[in-house]
XYZ file of N, CA and C in Angstrom:
690
model
N -13.857 1.216 6.162
C -15.035 0.611 5.516
C -16.167 1.747 5.454
N -16.894 1.734 4.236
C -18.057 2.674 4.161
C -19.296 2.191 5.173
N -19.855 3.301 5.568
C -21.245 2.941 6.467
C -22.283 2.510 5.666
N -23.417 2.115 6.433
C -24.461 1.479 5.541
C -24.948 2.506 4.722
N -24.885 3.818 4.982
C -25.638 4.828 4.126
C -24.661 5.345 3.253
N -23.256 5.029 3.197
C -22.384 5.555 2.236
C -22.659 4.612 0.812
N -22.320 5.470 -0.243
C -22.359 4.637 -1.654
C -21.420 3.609 -1.678
N -21.503 2.524 -2.262
C -20.685 1.458 -2.535
C -19.518 1.830 -3.039
N -18.166 1.235 -2.546
C -17.194 1.570 -3.271
C -16.664 0.688 -4.304
N -15.920 1.034 -5.300
C -15.616 0.136 -6.361
C -14.593 -0.962 -5.827
N -14.566 -2.175 -6.171
C -13.752 -3.292 -5.779
C -12.497 -3.059 -6.637
N -11.261 -3.210 -6.011
C -10.099 -3.299 -6.597
C -9.308 -4.682 -6.542
N -9.073 -5.142 -7.582
C -8.570 -6.599 -7.604
C -7.027 -6.647 -6.898
N -6.664 -7.565 -6.304
C -5.208 -7.708 -5.762
C -4.389 -7.738 -6.988
N -4.692 -8.496 -7.960
C -3.819 -8.686 -9.113
C -4.583 -8.122 -10.386
N -3.913 -7.161 -10.958
C -4.582 -6.604 -12.304
C -4.579 -7.426 -13.391
N -5.599 -8.144 -13.777
C -5.809 -8.937 -14.921
C -7.232 -9.129 -15.165
N -7.611 -9.017 -16.520
C -9.019 -9.184 -16.941
C -9.391 -10.609 -17.062
N -8.460 -11.456 -17.098
C -8.791 -12.927 -17.182
C -9.565 -13.589 -16.014
N -10.787 -13.811 -16.307
C -11.688 -14.321 -15.107
C -11.154 -15.536 -14.604
N -10.637 -16.663 -15.602
C -10.244 -17.561 -15.059
C -8.910 -17.428 -14.199
N -8.144 -16.660 -14.667
C -6.786 -16.532 -13.956
C -7.180 -15.918 -12.379
N -8.152 -15.082 -12.457
C -8.591 -14.346 -11.134
C -9.363 -15.534 -10.202
N -9.974 -16.524 -10.875
C -10.545 -17.679 -10.047
C -9.633 -18.448 -9.483
N -8.499 -18.692 -10.190
C -7.381 -19.567 -9.771
C -6.707 -18.946 -8.674
N -6.526 -17.611 -8.618
C -5.799 -16.971 -7.573
C -6.613 -17.341 -6.135
N -7.812 -17.477 -6.180
C -8.737 -17.635 -5.020
C -8.184 -18.943 -4.278
N -7.500 -19.880 -4.858
C -7.131 -21.128 -4.329
C -5.639 -21.011 -3.871
N -5.117 -19.873 -4.057
C -3.516 -19.690 -3.624
C -3.456 -18.807 -2.587
N -2.509 -19.339 -1.711
C -2.224 -18.436 -0.418
C -0.847 -17.629 -0.818
N -0.621 -16.363 -0.486
C 0.660 -15.748 -0.746
C 0.970 -14.906 0.315
N 1.362 -15.562 1.501
C 1.499 -14.598 2.688
C 2.660 -13.625 2.583
N 3.520 -13.954 1.814
C 4.653 -12.972 1.767
C 4.269 -11.770 1.000
N 3.559 -11.997 -0.151
C 2.849 -10.969 -0.912
C 2.024 -10.180 -0.106
N 1.133 -10.828 0.621
C 0.129 -9.947 1.384
C 1.016 -9.217 2.414
N 1.933 -9.719 2.874
C 2.623 -8.894 3.874
C 3.391 -7.828 3.346
N 3.855 -8.145 2.267
C 4.676 -6.729 1.496
C 3.637 -5.826 1.143
N 2.532 -6.073 0.536
C 1.638 -5.059 0.049
C 0.946 -4.412 1.391
N 0.618 -5.039 2.449
C -0.020 -4.465 3.859
C 1.052 -3.652 4.382
N 2.344 -3.817 4.361
C 3.471 -3.116 4.754
C 3.563 -1.856 4.122
N 3.518 -1.802 2.819
C 3.381 -0.484 2.017
C 2.039 0.313 2.375
N 1.071 -0.374 2.414
C -0.370 0.456 2.859
C -0.478 0.823 4.105
N 0.635 0.448 4.967
C 0.533 0.843 6.451
C 1.410 2.149 6.640
N 2.195 2.585 5.663
C 3.036 3.632 5.680
C 2.236 4.817 5.553
N 2.366 5.779 6.600
C 1.566 6.995 6.580
C 2.290 8.212 5.728
N 1.640 8.922 4.967
C 2.352 10.015 4.314
C 1.534 11.429 4.535
N 2.151 12.521 4.132
C 1.357 13.735 4.038
C 1.882 14.761 3.175
N 1.161 15.595 2.834
C 1.481 16.442 1.815
C 2.545 17.407 2.200
N 3.471 17.723 1.423
C 4.499 18.735 1.816
C 3.959 20.029 1.501
N 3.402 20.646 2.512
C 2.663 21.960 2.404
C 3.541 23.194 1.583
N 4.757 23.236 1.980
C 5.595 24.304 1.246
C 5.942 23.974 -0.079
N 6.082 22.727 -0.510
C 6.169 22.545 -1.963
C 4.973 22.689 -2.724
N 3.852 22.380 -2.049
C 2.536 22.549 -2.636
C 2.188 24.171 -2.896
N 2.498 24.949 -1.973
C 2.368 26.305 -1.942
C 3.225 26.978 -2.995
N 4.536 26.509 -3.311
C 5.347 26.717 -4.245
C 4.901 26.501 -5.730
N 4.298 25.161 -5.785
C 3.750 24.659 -6.958
C 2.538 25.505 -7.375
N 1.691 25.650 -6.417
C 0.485 26.702 -6.802
C 0.673 27.861 -7.278
N 1.769 28.506 -6.674
C 2.285 29.842 -7.042
C 2.857 29.730 -8.480
N 3.689 28.887 -8.687
C 4.266 28.737 -10.132
C 2.989 28.426 -11.268
N 2.173 27.615 -10.803
C 0.835 27.449 -11.868
C 0.198 28.780 -11.871
N 0.103 29.376 -10.900
C -0.599 30.694 -10.926
C 0.137 31.715 -11.941
N 1.360 31.759 -11.730
C 2.159 32.637 -12.513
C 2.665 32.049 -13.923
N 2.135 30.866 -14.199
C 2.514 29.987 -15.481
C 3.894 29.754 -15.738
N 4.766 29.555 -14.432
C 6.036 29.147 -14.653
C 6.118 27.611 -14.714
N 6.596 27.194 -16.005
C 6.631 25.840 -16.445
C 7.939 25.201 -15.707
N 7.761 24.044 -15.141
C 8.982 23.138 -14.760
C 8.579 21.970 -14.474
N 9.293 20.975 -15.069
C 9.064 19.645 -14.925
C 7.566 19.099 -15.100
N 6.995 18.503 -14.268
C 5.643 18.013 -14.480
C 4.688 19.052 -14.412
N 5.062 20.223 -14.124
C 4.076 21.531 -14.120
C 4.281 22.285 -15.405
N 3.241 22.275 -16.274
C 3.490 22.934 -17.487
C 2.803 24.418 -17.473
N 3.152 24.976 -18.492
C 2.465 26.448 -18.584
C 0.892 26.347 -18.606
N 0.314 27.400 -18.271
C -1.185 27.263 -18.072
C -1.903 27.716 -19.407
N -1.149 28.308 -20.352
C -1.693 29.005 -21.625
C -1.084 28.499 -22.836
N -2.000 28.329 -23.790
C -1.444 27.933 -24.968
C -0.391 28.871 -25.646
N 0.583 28.388 -26.506
C 1.366 29.444 -27.298
C 0.503 29.863 -28.570
N 0.577 31.137 -28.449
C -0.296 31.915 -29.704
C 0.436 31.608 -31.040
N -0.362 31.439 -32.020
C 0.263 31.205 -33.310
C 0.118 32.640 -34.055
N 1.208 33.093 -34.533
C 1.070 34.304 -35.306
C 0.350 34.473 -36.493
N -0.309 35.674 -36.642
C -1.185 35.654 -37.740
C -0.466 35.236 -39.278
N -1.195 34.666 -40.009
C -0.692 34.088 -41.421
C -0.330 35.506 -42.320
N 0.847 35.355 -42.717
C 1.402 36.559 -43.482
C 0.676 36.696 -44.894
N 0.751 37.885 -45.373
C 0.214 38.075 -46.794
C 0.884 37.399 -47.723
N 0.315 36.702 -48.659
C 1.027 36.141 -49.789
C 0.259 34.668 -50.262
N 0.745 34.415 -51.456
C 0.318 33.152 -51.847
C 0.494 31.972 -51.108
N -0.214 30.830 -50.921
C -0.158 29.826 -49.989
C 1.107 28.982 -50.292
N 1.648 29.106 -51.440
C 2.865 28.441 -51.667
C 4.275 29.237 -51.709
N 4.089 30.537 -51.092
C 5.151 31.481 -51.050
C 5.997 30.919 -49.955
N 7.307 31.322 -50.069
C 8.232 30.861 -48.988
C 7.973 31.357 -47.427
N 7.253 32.643 -47.506
C 7.104 33.254 -46.094
C 6.015 32.481 -45.575
N 4.836 32.129 -46.349
C 3.750 31.397 -46.021
C 4.002 29.888 -45.660
N 5.062 29.371 -46.269
C 5.436 27.860 -45.943
C 6.140 27.951 -44.778
N 6.792 28.813 -44.459
C 7.567 29.053 -43.098
C 6.502 29.114 -41.918
N 5.653 30.036 -42.138
C 4.551 30.175 -41.235
C 3.754 28.843 -41.008
N 3.362 28.175 -42.114
C 2.694 27.087 -41.921
C 3.398 26.040 -40.896
N 4.673 25.937 -41.313
C 5.682 24.998 -40.761
C 5.536 25.197 -39.236
N 5.912 26.496 -38.849
C 5.766 26.860 -37.458
C 4.565 26.912 -36.708
N 3.336 27.082 -37.466
C 2.079 27.113 -36.966
C 1.865 25.659 -36.648
N 2.134 24.627 -37.392
C 1.897 23.248 -37.240
C 2.588 22.708 -36.141
N 3.908 23.286 -35.791
C 4.577 22.852 -34.742
C 3.828 23.223 -33.312
N 3.532 24.621 -33.384
C 2.869 25.235 -32.254
C 1.612 24.575 -32.020
N 0.821 24.222 -33.007
C -0.589 23.558 -32.805
C -0.341 22.150 -32.238
N 0.758 21.520 -32.713
C 0.947 19.972 -32.009
C 1.287 20.265 -30.771
N 2.227 21.201 -30.415
C 2.734 21.481 -28.918
C 1.658 21.822 -28.011
N 0.693 22.737 -28.458
C -0.378 22.975 -27.656
C -1.325 21.944 -27.440
N -1.471 21.088 -28.421
C -2.416 19.909 -27.972
C -1.623 18.754 -27.097
N -0.495 18.711 -27.287
C 0.314 17.797 -26.417
C 0.182 18.398 -24.874
N 0.482 19.547 -24.914
C 0.560 20.309 -23.671
C -0.694 20.384 -22.749
N -1.989 20.400 -23.450
C -3.232 20.290 -22.632
C -3.440 19.232 -21.821
N -3.074 18.042 -22.447
C -3.277 16.694 -21.585
C -2.352 16.869 -20.315
N -1.130 17.329 -20.498
C -0.316 17.438 -19.389
C -0.885 18.609 -18.476
N -1.423 19.620 -19.020
C -1.921 20.783 -18.177
C -3.055 20.070 -17.324
N -3.940 19.254 -17.906
C -4.976 18.539 -17.304
C -4.577 17.833 -16.100
N -3.511 17.148 -16.452
C -2.941 16.068 -15.382
C -2.491 17.000 -14.290
N -1.592 18.009 -14.289
C -1.256 18.848 -13.497
C -2.059 19.505 -12.744
N -3.302 19.928 -13.313
C -4.473 20.509 -12.446
C -4.942 19.511 -11.628
N -5.286 18.487 -12.149
C -5.885 17.369 -11.194
C -4.874 17.091 -9.930
N -3.708 16.947 -10.273
C -2.804 16.591 -9.234
C -2.720 17.470 -8.226
N -2.676 18.923 -8.418
C -2.575 19.979 -7.620
C -4.063 20.056 -6.873
N -5.073 19.840 -7.323
C -6.349 19.752 -6.777
C -6.304 18.569 -5.699
N -5.959 17.431 -6.152
C -5.951 16.239 -5.127
C -5.029 16.572 -3.956
N -3.849 17.264 -4.140
C -3.052 17.485 -3.173
C -3.523 18.591 -2.246
N -4.299 19.575 -2.806
C -4.819 20.518 -2.049
C -5.940 19.664 -1.064
N -6.579 19.148 -1.414
C -7.863 18.233 -0.684
C -6.910 17.269 0.388
N -5.791 16.644 -0.157
C -5.083 15.614 1.006
C -4.493 16.535 1.916
N -4.067 17.767 1.638
C -3.236 18.573 2.507
C -4.057 18.981 3.827
N -5.554 18.753 3.761
C -6.185 19.058 4.897
C -6.011 17.986 6.058
N -5.342 16.901 5.745
C -5.284 15.855 6.635
C -3.833 15.679 7.160
N -3.719 15.160 8.475
C -2.260 15.016 8.844
C -1.656 13.866 8.466
N -2.458 12.827 8.016
C -2.026 11.568 7.324
C -2.882 11.038 6.224
N -2.331 10.268 5.308
C -2.963 9.904 4.188
C -2.212 8.413 3.898
N -2.998 7.470 3.411
C -2.449 6.150 3.032
C -2.784 5.855 1.678
N -1.916 4.918 0.933
C -2.229 4.539 -0.484
C -2.462 3.106 -0.492
N -3.505 2.719 -1.201
C -3.624 1.246 -1.483
C -2.977 0.824 -2.691
N -2.516 -0.532 -2.629
C -1.647 -1.050 -3.604
C -2.359 -2.320 -4.314
N -1.955 -2.593 -5.525
C -2.057 -3.806 -6.204
C -0.988 -4.119 -6.970
N -0.992 -5.277 -7.560
C 0.120 -5.827 -8.391
C -0.273 -6.279 -9.710
N 0.645 -6.168 -10.660
C 0.295 -6.812 -11.948
C 0.717 -8.557 -11.801
N 0.362 -9.108 -13.029
C 0.538 -10.622 -12.998
C 2.167 -11.006 -12.859
N 3.170 -10.113 -12.979
C 4.662 -10.438 -12.661
C 5.139 -10.155 -11.263
N 4.038 -9.560 -10.479
C 4.216 -9.242 -9.005
C 4.932 -7.917 -8.735
N 4.787 -7.147 -9.699
C 5.146 -5.643 -9.527
C 4.118 -4.804 -8.890
N 4.575 -4.147 -7.841
C 3.504 -3.465 -7.110
C 3.374 -1.917 -7.414
N 2.074 -1.589 -7.448
C 1.702 -0.339 -7.848
C 0.659 0.350 -7.118
N 0.835 1.685 -6.849
C -0.121 2.304 -6.051
C -1.491 2.518 -7.047
N -2.702 2.194 -6.181
C -4.022 2.269 -6.858
C -4.359 3.778 -7.706
N -4.223 4.751 -6.511
C -4.766 6.245 -6.898
C -3.947 6.770 -8.048
N -4.343 7.449 -8.979
C -3.837 8.192 -10.072
C -3.346 9.498 -9.480
N -2.502 9.970 -10.302
C -1.942 11.406 -9.934
C -1.082 11.580 -8.773
N -1.585 11.747 -7.623
C -0.746 11.887 -6.314
C -0.549 10.346 -5.754
N 0.852 9.880 -5.978
C 1.030 8.715 -5.243
C 2.560 8.620 -5.100
N 3.205 7.801 -4.327
C 4.606 7.864 -4.330
C 5.440 7.345 -5.551
N 4.511 6.742 -6.569
C 5.345 6.324 -7.701
C 5.005 7.204 -8.845
N 4.455 8.318 -8.664
C 3.925 9.348 -9.635
C 5.201 10.193 -10.278
N 4.729 11.185 -11.106
C 5.779 11.875 -11.593
C 6.577 12.836 -10.640
N 7.693 13.603 -11.179
C 8.424 14.305 -10.250
C 7.629 15.285 -9.395
N 6.487 16.002 -9.642
C 5.722 16.811 -8.893
C 5.091 16.076 -7.960
N 4.478 14.972 -8.208
C 3.897 14.009 -7.283
C 4.712 13.654 -6.133
N 5.901 13.151 -6.447
C 6.831 12.695 -5.480
C 7.282 13.978 -4.515
N 7.552 15.102 -5.147
C 8.141 16.173 -4.501
C 6.889 16.881 -3.484
N 5.526 16.389 -3.663
C 4.545 16.912 -2.998
C 4.306 15.997 -1.757
N 4.893 14.670 -1.660
C 4.744 13.965 -0.579
C 6.009 13.835 0.545
N 5.551 13.676 1.694
C 6.700 13.450 2.803
C 5.986 12.348 3.677
N 7.004 11.497 4.290
C 6.405 10.513 5.369
C 5.841 11.399 6.380
N 4.798 10.821 6.904
C 4.209 11.580 8.013
C 4.975 11.708 9.307
N 5.690 10.431 9.383
C 6.421 10.261 10.631
C 7.883 10.603 10.431
N 8.393 11.726 10.609
C 9.672 12.062 10.250
C 10.559 11.765 11.369
N 11.809 11.789 11.137
C 13.033 11.495 12.085
C 14.088 12.372 12.095
N 14.692 12.770 13.169
C 15.763 13.640 13.139
C 17.066 12.857 12.525
N 17.803 13.350 11.520
C 18.849 12.701 11.006
C 20.039 12.734 11.847
N 20.782 11.674 11.745
C 22.087 11.735 12.353
C 23.079 11.933 11.313
N 24.497 11.834 11.622
C 25.401 12.325 10.539
C 25.401 11.512 9.209
N 25.095 10.220 9.534
C 24.963 9.023 8.453
C 23.668 9.629 7.533
N 22.647 9.879 8.236
C 21.416 10.312 7.475
C 21.529 11.626 6.620
N 22.335 12.578 7.228
C 22.559 13.861 6.662
C 23.335 13.553 5.473
N 24.378 12.591 5.607
C 25.365 12.195 4.432
C 24.306 11.805 3.115
N 23.417 10.779 3.469
C 22.797 10.264 2.371
C 21.809 11.141 1.922
N 21.254 12.156 2.675
C 20.355 13.175 2.262
C 21.176 14.033 1.165
N 22.427 14.394 1.640
C 23.128 15.318 0.657
C 23.359 14.447 -0.781
N 23.644 13.240 -0.465
C 23.859 12.398 -1.894
C 22.618 12.187 -2.812
N 21.442 12.408 -2.073
C 20.104 12.207 -2.819
C 19.886 13.617 -3.210
N 20.366 14.759 -2.644
C 20.173 16.002 -3.170
C 20.649 16.148 -4.511
N 22.126 15.812 -4.463
C 22.833 15.834 -5.677
C 22.313 14.966 -7.006
N 21.584 13.689 -6.480
C 21.209 12.874 -7.460
C 19.988 13.422 -8.150
N 19.208 14.050 -7.404
C 17.789 14.635 -8.055
C 18.006 15.717 -8.898
N 19.226 16.544 -8.309
C 19.608 17.740 -9.225
C 20.235 17.293 -10.604
N 20.958 16.077 -10.491
C 21.384 15.687 -11.815
C 22.872 15.431 -11.678
N 23.405 15.687 -10.532
C 24.872 15.475 -10.303
C 24.965 14.046 -9.855
N 24.892 13.013 -10.540
C 24.995 11.638 -10.058
C 25.786 10.726 -10.947
N 26.681 11.243 -11.532
C 27.744 10.417 -12.164
C 29.127 10.500 -11.586
N 29.204 10.984 -10.333
C 30.391 10.995 -9.478
C 30.117 10.048 -8.201
N 31.331 10.048 -7.482
C 31.368 9.308 -6.260
C 30.355 9.996 -5.250
N 30.102 9.099 -4.363
C 29.103 9.706 -3.286
C 29.759 10.819 -2.555
N 31.062 10.732 -2.299
C 31.801 11.984 -1.572
C 31.842 13.228 -2.378
N 31.984 13.035 -3.826
C 31.846 14.090 -4.558
C 30.526 14.683 -4.690
N 29.379 13.951 -4.366
C 28.342 14.576 -4.575
C 27.832 15.209 -3.221
N 28.331 14.928 -2.144
C 28.314 15.349 -0.915
C 29.054 16.860 -1.001
N 30.173 16.900 -1.444
C 30.970 17.942 -1.705
C 30.167 19.003 -2.608
N 29.517 18.445 -3.689
C 28.739 19.437 -4.439
C 27.676 20.166 -3.732
N 26.852 19.406 -2.895
C 25.904 19.898 -2.063
C 26.429 21.069 -0.997
N 27.582 20.796 -0.531
C 28.134 21.632 0.439
C 28.810 22.977 -0.214
N 29.173 22.625 -1.483
C 29.495 24.000 -2.255
C 28.517 24.756 -2.619
N 27.257 24.338 -2.641
C 26.070 25.149 -3.062
C 25.234 25.310 -1.804
N 25.719 25.164 -0.565
C 24.720 25.408 0.491
C 23.973 26.676 0.368
N 24.625 27.902 0.156
C 24.155 29.258 0.212
C 22.883 29.232 -0.803
N 23.049 28.687 -1.999
C 21.901 28.495 -2.897
C 20.819 27.656 -2.287
N 21.118 26.623 -1.816
C 20.219 25.546 -1.261
C 19.204 26.384 -0.184
N 19.954 27.029 0.793
C 19.217 27.610 1.608
C 18.335 28.772 1.441
N 18.974 29.453 0.422
C 18.432 30.553 -0.283
C 16.935 30.015 -1.071
N 16.942 28.922 -1.586
C 16.006 28.198 -2.258
C 14.849 27.875 -1.175
N 15.328 27.305 -0.123
C 14.465 27.011 0.977
C 13.523 27.998 1.566
N 14.269 29.138 1.469
C 13.599 30.450 2.100
C 12.854 31.028 1.098
N 13.102 31.213 0.017
C 12.335 31.993 -1.186
C 12.501 31.157 -2.453
N 11.696 30.005 -2.683
C 11.871 29.371 -3.853
C 11.345 29.797 -5.168
N 10.611 31.077 -5.124
C 10.005 31.874 -6.172
C 11.377 32.545 -6.879
N 12.155 33.306 -6.064
C 13.168 34.202 -6.508
C 14.279 33.417 -6.710
N 14.435 31.985 -6.256
C 15.566 31.293 -6.625
C 15.136 30.236 -7.986
N 13.731 30.550 -8.485
C 13.166 29.481 -9.538
C 14.244 29.163 -10.562
N 14.833 30.153 -11.031
C 15.893 29.885 -12.292
C 16.951 28.917 -11.998
N 17.253 28.885 -10.596
C 18.368 27.915 -10.409
C 17.855 26.536 -10.095
N 16.809 26.327 -9.186
C 16.646 25.091 -8.937
C 15.651 24.230 -9.836
N 15.067 25.179 -10.857
C 14.208 24.714 -11.888
C 15.052 23.945 -12.717
N 16.299 24.273 -12.984
C 17.191 23.423 -13.767
C 17.563 22.031 -13.278
N 17.187 21.673 -12.185
C 17.454 20.319 -11.602
C 16.900 19.278 -12.524
N 17.462 18.169 -12.499
C 17.121 17.006 -13.241
C 15.632 16.774 -12.886
N 15.227 16.591 -11.530
C 14.036 16.330 -10.818
C 13.821 17.496 -9.894
N 13.334 18.657 -10.433
C 13.326 19.971 -9.812
C 12.418 19.877 -8.437
N 11.148 19.228 -8.556
C 10.350 19.190 -7.473
C 10.749 18.269 -6.350
N 11.425 17.239 -6.840
C 11.969 16.456 -5.678
C 13.358 17.054 -5.153
N 13.973 17.850 -5.791
C 15.077 18.586 -5.413
C 14.676 19.626 -4.218
N 13.640 20.323 -4.804
C 13.052 21.374 -3.769
C 12.568 21.022 -2.526
């Protein structure tokens, strides 16, 4: 809770709904199982995956686009060619310029989101543990309140988070880690044993990626969910 000297914090409703009558009715209901579920999620401590953050920051600095992380510069539009406005050469240029202009407009919002995500991750990386508050919609679906960095975020957001309380995996845990690795790479339409086999066949590449993700960028960036795979 904030101290008396702290600025007041915004109130977050347990259930996201603008209907004041609906919110008033909720005050008369007791939902112990719902409260228990949300409090359980809110009690889980997380931390930022420092190595993934460092790789993401380096990719950002080098304008290496992958998944939720987009290139840092707009694509340049070629100079308009000489000729009449309705000439074939100029029509081709106009079509290409229009596509590039639309792409640049779309990518700017994604670039802003990626920049905010990296900034928040850098700030949160200063702490050994972080927690996320949750609320729910009128159907009972639970969502993390903070934007950008949260366990329900995009590929990069999920790749940037670890449970703060890790455990040593036994053989069963290692098996399912391999399954998960194959899943996020995109090799998920075969049996579990085949997914494990795929990971074992790519052990050398996987370990090389862990040691030097920038020099192995071309391989792991092809994954279906590259930041989670990393």
